[in-house]
mmCIF file of C-alpha atoms in Angstrom:
data_model
loop_
_atom_site.group_PDB
_atom_site.id
_atom_site.type_symbol
_atom_site.label_atom_id
_atom_site.label_comp_id
_atom_site.label_asym_id
_atom_site.label_seq_id
_atom_site.Cartn_x
_atom_site.Cartn_y
_atom_site.Cartn_z
ATOM 1 C CA MET A 1 11.185 17.467 23.271
ATOM 2 C CA ASN A 2 13.194 19.987 25.367
ATOM 3 C CA GLU A 3 14.141 17.281 27.860
ATOM 4 C CA ALA A 4 17.899 16.817 28.109
ATOM 5 C CA ILE A 5 19.303 13.549 26.812
ATOM 6 C CA SER A 6 21.868 11.431 28.628
ATOM 7 C CA ILE A 7 23.898 8.937 26.632
ATOM 8 C CA GLU A 8 25.731 7.110 29.418
ATOM 9 C CA PRO A 9 22.615 5.532 31.050
ATOM 10 C CA VAL A 10 21.622 4.174 27.635
ATOM 11 C CA LYS A 11 25.069 2.658 27.155
ATOM 12 C CA THR A 12 25.016 1.126 30.641
ATOM 13 C CA CYS A 13 21.579 -0.357 29.965
ATOM 14 C CA LEU A 14 22.667 -1.864 26.658
ATOM 15 C CA LEU A 15 25.824 -3.432 28.088
ATOM 16 C CA ALA A 16 23.791 -4.949 30.938
ATOM 17 C CA LEU A 17 21.300 -6.324 28.417
ATOM 18 C CA GLN A 18 24.114 -7.957 26.459
ATOM 19 C CA ASP A 19 25.391 -9.605 29.654
ATOM 20 C CA THR A 20 21.922 -10.837 30.648
ATOM 21 C CA ILE A 21 21.154 -12.384 27.265
ATOM 22 C CA CYS A 22 24.554 -14.068 27.001
ATOM 23 C CA ARG A 23 24.198 -15.623 30.448
ATOM 24 C CA ALA A 24 20.706 -16.902 29.700
ATOM 25 C CA LEU A 25 21.684 -18.496 26.380
ATOM 26 C CA ALA A 26 24.909 -19.964 27.774
ATOM 27 C CA ASP A 27 22.988 -21.559 30.651
ATOM 28 C CA LEU A 28 21.137 -23.727 28.122
ATOM 29 C CA GLU A 29 24.352 -25.086 26.620
ATOM 30 C CA THR A 30 26.277 -28.121 27.855
ATOM 31 C CA HIS A 31 29.714 -27.328 26.416
ATOM 32 C CA ALA A 32 29.837 -24.403 23.965
ATOM 33 C CA ARG A 33 30.518 -20.945 25.362
ATOM 34 C CA PHE A 34 30.550 -17.409 24.006
ATOM 35 C CA ARG A 35 33.776 -16.078 22.552
ATOM 36 C CA GLU A 36 34.292 -12.392 23.304
ATOM 37 C CA ASP A 37 35.887 -10.042 20.812
ATOM 38 C CA ALA A 38 36.429 -6.355 21.584
ATOM 39 C CA TRP A 39 37.015 -4.220 18.515
ATOM 40 C CA THR A 40 37.613 -0.622 17.520
ATOM 41 C CA ARG A 41 36.388 1.246 14.475
ATOM 42 C CA GLU A 42 38.975 3.264 12.597
ATOM 43 C CA LEU A 43 36.517 6.101 11.973
ATOM 44 C CA GLY A 44 35.431 6.273 15.616
ATOM 45 C CA GLY A 45 34.081 4.027 18.350
ATOM 46 C CA GLY A 46 33.977 0.269 18.631
ATOM 47 C CA GLY A 47 32.128 -2.585 20.204
ATOM 48 C CA LEU A 48 32.061 -5.936 21.927
ATOM 49 C CA SER A 49 30.998 -9.005 19.952
ATOM 50 C CA ARG A 50 30.102 -12.288 21.618
ATOM 51 C CA VAL A 51 29.482 -15.357 19.484
ATOM 52 C CA LEU A 52 28.622 -18.925 20.460
ATOM 53 C CA GLU A 53 28.989 -21.637 17.800
ATOM 54 C CA GLN A 54 28.327 -25.367 17.451
ATOM 55 C CA GLY A 55 26.429 -25.715 20.686
ATOM 56 C CA ALA A 56 24.052 -28.506 21.567
ATOM 57 C CA VAL A 57 21.088 -26.099 21.475
ATOM 58 C CA PHE A 58 22.341 -23.194 19.376
ATOM 59 C CA GLU A 59 24.184 -23.741 16.137
ATOM 60 C CA LYS A 60 25.121 -20.064 16.266
ATOM 61 C CA ALA A 61 24.206 -17.224 18.604
ATOM 62 C CA GLY A 62 25.592 -13.715 18.354
ATOM 63 C CA VAL A 63 25.047 -10.944 20.893
ATOM 64 C CA ASN A 64 26.776 -7.745 19.826
ATOM 65 C CA PHE A 65 27.160 -4.326 21.418
ATOM 66 C CA SER A 66 28.436 -1.371 19.431
ATOM 67 C CA HIS A 67 28.958 2.336 20.077
ATOM 68 C CA VAL A 68 30.228 4.166 17.015
ATOM 69 C CA HIS A 69 30.498 7.799 16.005
ATOM 70 C CA GLY A 70 31.451 9.727 12.925
ATOM 71 C CA ASP A 71 31.443 13.034 11.089
ATOM 72 C CA ARG A 72 28.661 12.187 8.667
ATOM 73 C CA LEU A 73 25.467 10.197 9.199
ATOM 74 C CA PRO A 74 25.274 7.271 6.726
ATOM 75 C CA PRO A 75 22.445 7.388 4.141
ATOM 76 C CA SER A 76 20.621 4.395 5.665
ATOM 77 C CA ALA A 77 20.212 6.279 8.957
ATOM 78 C CA SER A 78 18.796 9.430 7.351
ATOM 79 C CA VAL A 79 16.534 7.811 4.753
ATOM 80 C CA ASN A 80 13.430 8.996 6.624
ATOM 81 C CA ARG A 81 15.014 12.298 7.650
ATOM 82 C CA PRO A 82 16.949 13.693 4.694
ATOM 83 C CA GLU A 83 17.368 17.010 6.507
ATOM 84 C CA LEU A 84 19.830 15.265 8.851
ATOM 85 C CA ALA A 85 22.170 14.142 6.082
ATOM 86 C CA GLY A 86 25.697 15.328 6.712
ATOM 87 C CA ARG A 87 25.382 15.689 10.489
ATOM 88 C CA SER A 88 27.844 14.053 12.829
ATOM 89 C CA PHE A 89 26.426 11.140 14.780
ATOM 90 C CA GLN A 90 26.663 8.675 17.621
ATOM 91 C CA ALA A 91 24.964 5.294 17.387
ATOM 92 C CA MET A 92 24.835 2.534 19.953
ATOM 93 C CA GLY A 93 22.889 -0.665 20.222
ATOM 94 C CA VAL A 94 22.656 -4.354 21.008
ATOM 95 C CA SER A 95 21.908 -6.839 18.239
ATOM 96 C CA VAL A 96 21.023 -10.480 18.878
ATOM 97 C CA VAL A 97 20.552 -13.272 16.352
ATOM 98 C CA VAL A 98 20.080 -16.905 17.408
ATOM 99 C CA HIS A 99 20.129 -19.805 14.945
ATOM 100 C CA PRO A 100 19.175 -22.993 16.827
ATOM 101 C CA ASP A 101 20.336 -26.472 15.929
ATOM 102 C CA ASN A 102 16.920 -28.126 16.185
ATOM 103 C CA PRO A 103 14.734 -27.226 13.160
ATOM 104 C CA PHE A 104 11.679 -27.013 15.419
ATOM 105 C CA VAL A 105 13.208 -24.157 17.423
ATOM 106 C CA PRO A 106 12.739 -20.882 15.540
ATOM 107 C CA THR A 107 15.448 -18.383 14.780
ATOM 108 C CA SER A 108 15.053 -15.197 16.805
ATOM 109 C CA HIS A 109 16.292 -11.638 16.443
ATOM 110 C CA LEU A 110 16.433 -8.652 18.789
ATOM 111 C CA ASN A 111 17.813 -5.194 18.163
ATOM 112 C CA VAL A 112 17.607 -2.104 20.345
ATOM 113 C CA ARG A 113 19.465 1.083 19.424
ATOM 114 C CA PHE A 114 19.912 4.793 20.043
ATOM 115 C CA PHE A 115 21.036 7.509 17.615
ATOM 116 C CA VAL A 116 22.080 11.116 18.086
ATOM 117 C CA ALA A 117 22.706 13.433 15.117
ATOM 118 C CA GLU A 118 24.370 16.781 15.756
ATOM 119 C CA LYS A 119 25.645 19.908 14.047
ATOM 120 C CA PRO A 120 27.091 23.151 15.406
ATOM 121 C CA GLY A 121 24.535 25.713 16.470
ATOM 122 C CA ALA A 122 21.586 23.308 16.488
ATOM 123 C CA ALA A 123 19.964 21.127 19.104
ATOM 124 C CA PRO A 124 20.853 17.438 18.823
ATOM 125 C CA VAL A 125 18.307 15.208 17.114
ATOM 126 C CA TRP A 126 17.935 11.800 18.727
ATOM 127 C CA TRP A 127 15.788 8.721 18.391
ATOM 128 C CA PHE A 128 15.409 5.132 19.558
ATOM 129 C CA GLY A 129 14.652 2.084 17.436
ATOM 130 C CA GLY A 130 14.567 -1.680 17.509
ATOM 131 C CA GLY A 131 12.261 -4.606 18.150
ATOM 132 C CA PHE A 132 12.251 -8.384 18.064
ATOM 133 C CA ASP A 133 10.906 -10.935 15.607
ATOM 134 C CA LEU A 134 10.640 -14.708 15.247
ATOM 135 C CA THR A 135 11.436 -16.835 12.204
ATOM 136 C CA PRO A 136 10.238 -20.450 12.459
ATOM 137 C CA CYS A 137 10.894 -23.202 9.957
ATOM 138 C CA TYR A 138 8.049 -25.259 11.381
ATOM 139 C CA GLY A 139 5.099 -23.312 12.697
ATOM 140 C CA PHE A 140 3.358 -23.841 16.032
ATOM 141 C CA ALA A 141 0.393 -21.648 16.898
ATOM 142 C CA GLU A 142 1.142 -22.064 20.601
ATOM 143 C CA ASP A 143 4.586 -20.545 20.092
ATOM 144 C CA ALA A 144 3.304 -17.717 17.899
ATOM 145 C CA ARG A 145 0.661 -16.733 20.423
ATOM 146 C CA HIS A 146 3.152 -16.776 23.288
ATOM 147 C CA TRP A 147 5.641 -14.652 21.318
ATOM 148 C CA HIS A 148 3.026 -12.016 20.523
ATOM 149 C CA ARG A 149 1.525 -12.010 24.007
ATOM 150 C CA VAL A 150 4.931 -11.132 25.440
ATOM 151 C CA ALA A 151 5.393 -8.502 22.718
ATOM 152 C CA HIS A 152 2.046 -7.057 23.736
ATOM 153 C CA SER A 153 3.164 -7.032 27.373
ATOM 154 C CA ALA A 154 6.290 -5.063 26.429
ATOM 155 C CA CYS A 155 4.053 -2.328 25.009
ATOM 156 C CA ARG A 156 1.134 -2.368 27.451
ATOM 157 C CA GLU A 157 2.259 0.450 29.746
ATOM 158 C CA PHE A 158 2.931 2.789 26.823
ATOM 159 C CA GLY A 159 -0.559 2.958 25.343
ATOM 160 C CA ALA A 160 -3.185 0.717 23.797
ATOM 161 C CA ASP A 161 -2.166 1.694 20.272
ATOM 162 C CA VAL A 162 1.549 0.890 20.646
ATOM 163 C CA TYR A 163 1.507 -2.892 20.138
ATOM 164 C CA PRO A 164 -0.832 -2.810 17.092
ATOM 165 C CA LYS A 165 1.219 -0.034 15.507
ATOM 166 C CA PHE A 166 4.625 -1.618 16.025
ATOM 167 C CA LYS A 167 3.321 -5.123 15.287
ATOM 168 C CA GLN A 168 2.062 -3.915 11.899
ATOM 169 C CA TRP A 169 5.328 -2.087 11.263
ATOM 170 C CA CYS A 170 7.188 -5.337 11.982
ATOM 171 C CA ASP A 171 4.971 -7.264 9.544
ATOM 172 C CA GLU A 172 5.643 -4.669 6.872
ATOM 173 C CA TYR A 173 9.362 -4.307 7.538
ATOM 174 C CA PHE A 174 10.318 -7.996 7.704
ATOM 175 C CA PHE A 175 8.773 -8.724 4.318
ATOM 176 C CA ILE A 176 10.906 -10.162 1.519
ATOM 177 C CA ARG A 177 9.539 -8.138 -1.349
ATOM 178 C CA HIS A 178 11.223 -10.043 -4.160
ATOM 179 C CA ARG A 179 9.728 -13.293 -2.775
ATOM 180 C CA GLY A 180 6.365 -11.806 -1.838
ATOM 181 C CA GLU A 181 6.481 -13.451 1.590
ATOM 182 C CA ALA A 182 7.087 -12.584 5.230
ATOM 183 C CA ARG A 183 10.397 -13.543 6.805
ATOM 184 C CA GLY A 184 8.630 -14.999 9.830
ATOM 185 C CA ILE A 185 5.731 -14.395 12.214
ATOM 186 C CA GLY A 186 6.786 -10.874 13.185
ATOM 187 C CA GLY A 187 6.784 -9.280 16.596
ATOM 188 C CA LEU A 188 7.692 -5.618 17.121
ATOM 189 C CA PHE A 189 9.564 -3.055 15.052
ATOM 190 C CA PHE A 190 9.945 0.669 15.718
ATOM 191 C CA ASP A 191 12.251 3.422 14.538
ATOM 192 C CA ASP A 192 12.670 7.208 14.811
ATOM 193 C CA LEU A 193 11.004 7.115 18.236
ATOM 194 C CA ASN A 194 11.342 10.427 20.078
ATOM 195 C CA GLU A 195 7.833 11.878 20.356
ATOM 196 C CA TRP A 196 7.341 10.710 23.963
ATOM 197 C CA GLY A 197 10.395 12.526 25.298
ATOM 198 C CA PHE A 198 13.774 11.020 26.107
ATOM 199 C CA SER A 199 12.955 9.285 29.406
ATOM 200 C CA ARG A 200 9.774 7.631 28.166
ATOM 201 C CA CYS A 201 11.323 6.514 24.880
ATOM 202 C CA PHE A 202 14.301 5.114 26.787
ATOM 203 C CA GLU A 203 11.914 3.193 29.045
ATOM 204 C CA PHE A 204 10.211 1.695 26.024
ATOM 205 C CA MET A 205 13.481 0.597 24.426
ATOM 206 C CA ARG A 206 14.435 -1.003 27.729
ATOM 207 C CA SER A 207 11.062 -2.757 27.968
ATOM 208 C CA VAL A 208 11.484 -4.264 24.508
ATOM 209 C CA GLY A 209 14.958 -5.516 25.395
ATOM 210 C CA ASP A 210 13.822 -6.925 28.738
ATOM 211 C CA HIS A 211 10.938 -8.865 27.161
ATOM 212 C CA TYR A 212 13.042 -10.710 24.584
ATOM 213 C CA LEU A 213 14.135 -13.574 26.846
ATOM 214 C CA PRO A 214 10.651 -14.141 28.343
ATOM 215 C CA ALA A 215 9.335 -14.312 24.776
ATOM 216 C CA TYR A 216 11.985 -16.683 23.428
ATOM 217 C CA LEU A 217 13.253 -18.989 26.165
ATOM 218 C CA PRO A 218 9.947 -20.832 26.807
ATOM 219 C CA ILE A 219 9.765 -21.643 23.093
ATOM 220 C CA VAL A 220 13.340 -22.936 23.108
ATOM 221 C CA ALA A 221 12.608 -25.097 26.153
ATOM 222 C CA ARG A 222 9.471 -26.498 24.528
ATOM 223 C CA ARG A 223 11.118 -27.478 21.200
ATOM 224 C CA LYS A 224 14.860 -28.035 21.703
ATOM 225 C CA ASP A 225 14.642 -31.753 22.450
ATOM 226 C CA ALA A 226 12.065 -32.618 19.783
ATOM 227 C CA PRO A 227 13.235 -35.472 17.510
ATOM 228 C CA TYR A 228 13.934 -34.515 13.906
ATOM 229 C CA THR A 229 15.165 -36.088 10.688
ATOM 230 C CA GLY A 230 17.412 -35.157 7.794
ATOM 231 C CA ARG A 231 14.338 -33.871 5.959
ATOM 232 C CA HIS A 232 13.748 -31.358 8.724
ATOM 233 C CA LYS A 233 17.375 -30.158 8.639
ATOM 234 C CA ASP A 234 17.217 -29.832 4.864
ATOM 235 C CA PHE A 235 14.151 -27.611 5.126
ATOM 236 C CA GLN A 236 15.739 -25.581 7.913
ATOM 237 C CA GLN A 237 18.764 -24.800 5.748
ATOM 238 C CA TYR A 238 16.543 -23.965 2.794
ATOM 239 C CA ARG A 239 14.476 -21.540 4.876
ATOM 240 C CA ARG A 240 17.626 -19.957 6.245
ATOM 241 C CA GLY A 241 18.273 -18.826 2.688
ATOM 242 C CA ARG A 242 15.318 -16.467 3.023
ATOM 243 C CA TYR A 243 16.849 -15.048 6.189
ATOM 244 C CA VAL A 244 20.102 -14.351 4.369
ATOM 245 C CA GLU A 245 18.301 -12.730 1.445
ATOM 246 C CA PHE A 246 16.465 -10.311 3.707
ATOM 247 C CA ASN A 247 19.513 -9.342 5.744
ATOM 248 C CA LEU A 248 21.705 -8.685 2.730
ATOM 249 C CA VAL A 249 19.111 -6.885 0.618
ATOM 250 C CA TYR A 250 16.802 -4.991 2.990
ATOM 251 C CA ASP A 251 18.017 -4.907 6.580
ATOM 252 C CA ARG A 252 18.720 -1.343 7.741
ATOM 253 C CA GLY A 253 21.168 -2.440 10.413
ATOM 254 C CA THR A 254 23.287 -4.321 7.885
ATOM 255 C CA LEU A 255 23.227 -1.359 5.508
ATOM 256 C CA PHE A 256 24.093 1.102 8.291
ATOM 257 C CA GLY A 257 27.001 -1.026 9.460
ATOM 258 C CA LEU A 258 28.483 -1.381 6.002
ATOM 259 C CA GLN A 259 27.894 2.248 5.016
ATOM 260 C CA SER A 260 29.438 3.519 8.255
ATOM 261 C CA GLY A 261 32.602 1.469 7.847
ATOM 262 C CA GLY A 262 31.686 -0.943 10.606
ATOM 263 C CA ARG A 263 33.372 -4.225 11.428
ATOM 264 C CA VAL A 264 32.266 -6.719 8.792
ATOM 265 C CA GLU A 265 32.638 -9.793 11.024
ATOM 266 C CA SER A 266 30.248 -8.284 13.560
ATOM 267 C CA ILE A 267 27.819 -6.950 10.961
ATOM 268 C CA LEU A 268 27.498 -10.336 9.256
ATOM 269 C CA MET A 269 27.267 -12.201 12.560
ATOM 270 C CA SER A 270 23.549 -12.484 11.801
ATOM 271 C CA LEU A 271 24.089 -14.965 8.979
ATOM 272 C CA PRO A 272 23.533 -18.669 9.708
ATOM 273 C CA PRO A 273 26.478 -21.092 9.521
ATOM 274 C CA ARG A 274 24.779 -23.557 7.171
ATOM 275 C CA VAL A 275 22.340 -22.528 4.483
ATOM 276 C CA GLN A 276 21.266 -23.700 1.038
ATOM 277 C CA TRP A 277 19.289 -22.556 -1.965
ATOM 278 C CA GLN A 278 17.349 -25.009 -4.126
ATOM 279 C CA TYR A 279 16.062 -24.176 -7.564
ATOM 280 C CA ASN A 280 12.286 -23.710 -7.734
ATOM 281 C CA ARG A 281 11.598 -25.913 -4.743
ATOM 282 C CA LYS A 282 7.936 -26.878 -4.220
ATOM 283 C CA GLU A 283 6.573 -28.327 -0.992
ATOM 284 C CA GLU A 284 4.164 -31.247 -0.959
ATOM 285 C CA PRO A 285 0.628 -29.943 -0.401
ATOM 286 C CA GLY A 286 -0.546 -30.540 3.140
ATOM 287 C CA SER A 287 2.958 -31.198 4.481
ATOM 288 C CA ASP A 288 4.377 -29.498 7.550
ATOM 289 C CA GLU A 289 6.733 -27.635 5.244
ATOM 290 C CA ALA A 290 3.849 -26.329 3.122
ATOM 291 C CA ARG A 291 1.943 -25.293 6.251
ATOM 292 C CA LEU A 292 4.636 -22.770 7.122
ATOM 293 C CA ALA A 293 3.731 -20.511 4.216
ATOM 294 C CA ALA A 294 0.026 -21.327 4.262
ATOM 295 C CA GLU A 295 -0.600 -20.755 7.975
ATOM 296 C CA PHE A 296 2.253 -18.753 9.449
ATOM 297 C CA LEU A 297 3.804 -16.401 6.899
ATOM 298 C CA THR A 298 0.672 -14.334 6.445
ATOM 299 C CA PRO A 299 0.340 -11.476 8.974
ATOM 300 C CA ARG A 300 -2.466 -12.053 11.442
ATOM 301 C CA ASP A 301 -3.637 -11.162 14.916
ATOM 302 C CA TRP A 302 -1.923 -13.869 16.948
ATOM 303 C CA LEU A 303 -3.409 -12.565 20.179
ATOM 304 C CA GLU A 304 -6.807 -13.778 19.030
ATOM 305 C CA GLN A 305 -5.752 -16.440 16.522
ATOM 306 C CA ARG A 306 -7.244 -19.900 17.000
ATOM 307 C CA GLY A 307 -7.310 -21.214 13.435
ATOM 308 C CA ALA A 308 -3.813 -22.659 12.956
ATOM 309 C CA SER A 309 -3.342 -26.169 14.288
ATOM 310 C CA GLU A 310 -1.506 -26.615 17.566
ATOM 311 C CA ASN A 311 0.671 -29.533 16.412
#
């Protein structure tokens, strides 16, 4: 823990990750391109938002970088460390949310971030956080296994206990408590990571970021041209309502951004463009829509799972 920290390499890594992800997503599009929007935060810092809308593959994709600082750490960032409340801070990260057009392509999310909290006369306190998770409307066991195998690969070099620990944390974190259901099929989630020392923790954050595209792009390629009907789009927009509920009620990144006086347009980039809520909707037993909750929204070991149908 006495190892010196270096902020600039983290920032360089995050900006390169933003570039890599934007290029990869744009390469799948036939006409839509990312719009770039540089912004500054009145209280300190700023960021670079890139958003693609109304594409042939992606209805909306946002890839944001931010580096903000301030005199007082927001409550959402010190909830697990109340002793840090009131410290000045720096926070930087990349946040990715992709809402595909085709209902058979799942929504995906990646976030990787770095925090430093400081006060005069004391050593800085720092930590890394982030992860990635997958939110399908229509479940495919093949896709779920691939997603979790890549997540496992991101963790492999850091210890046998890392994937199970951060997989479980993801299952617990991305849970919509007022609905009593998972947001999706999970992946990885970690926060307050500093016990391995700065260099090793930085390597892990970088590994998580670097494994996002290998986890997601094969699934996109497999499903993006699948035929679908109005019924499928209706269900997609209904399920997107759950995504909105989680992000506005529970998501720490959303709360941190709002509490720290962040740029609202960038913070709410994660919300889908078209969404609906239906009163007390019930799915027909045995339907593909009913199978989502029955077979995919219950946490399980996807590395060994063979029970859900392959479709």
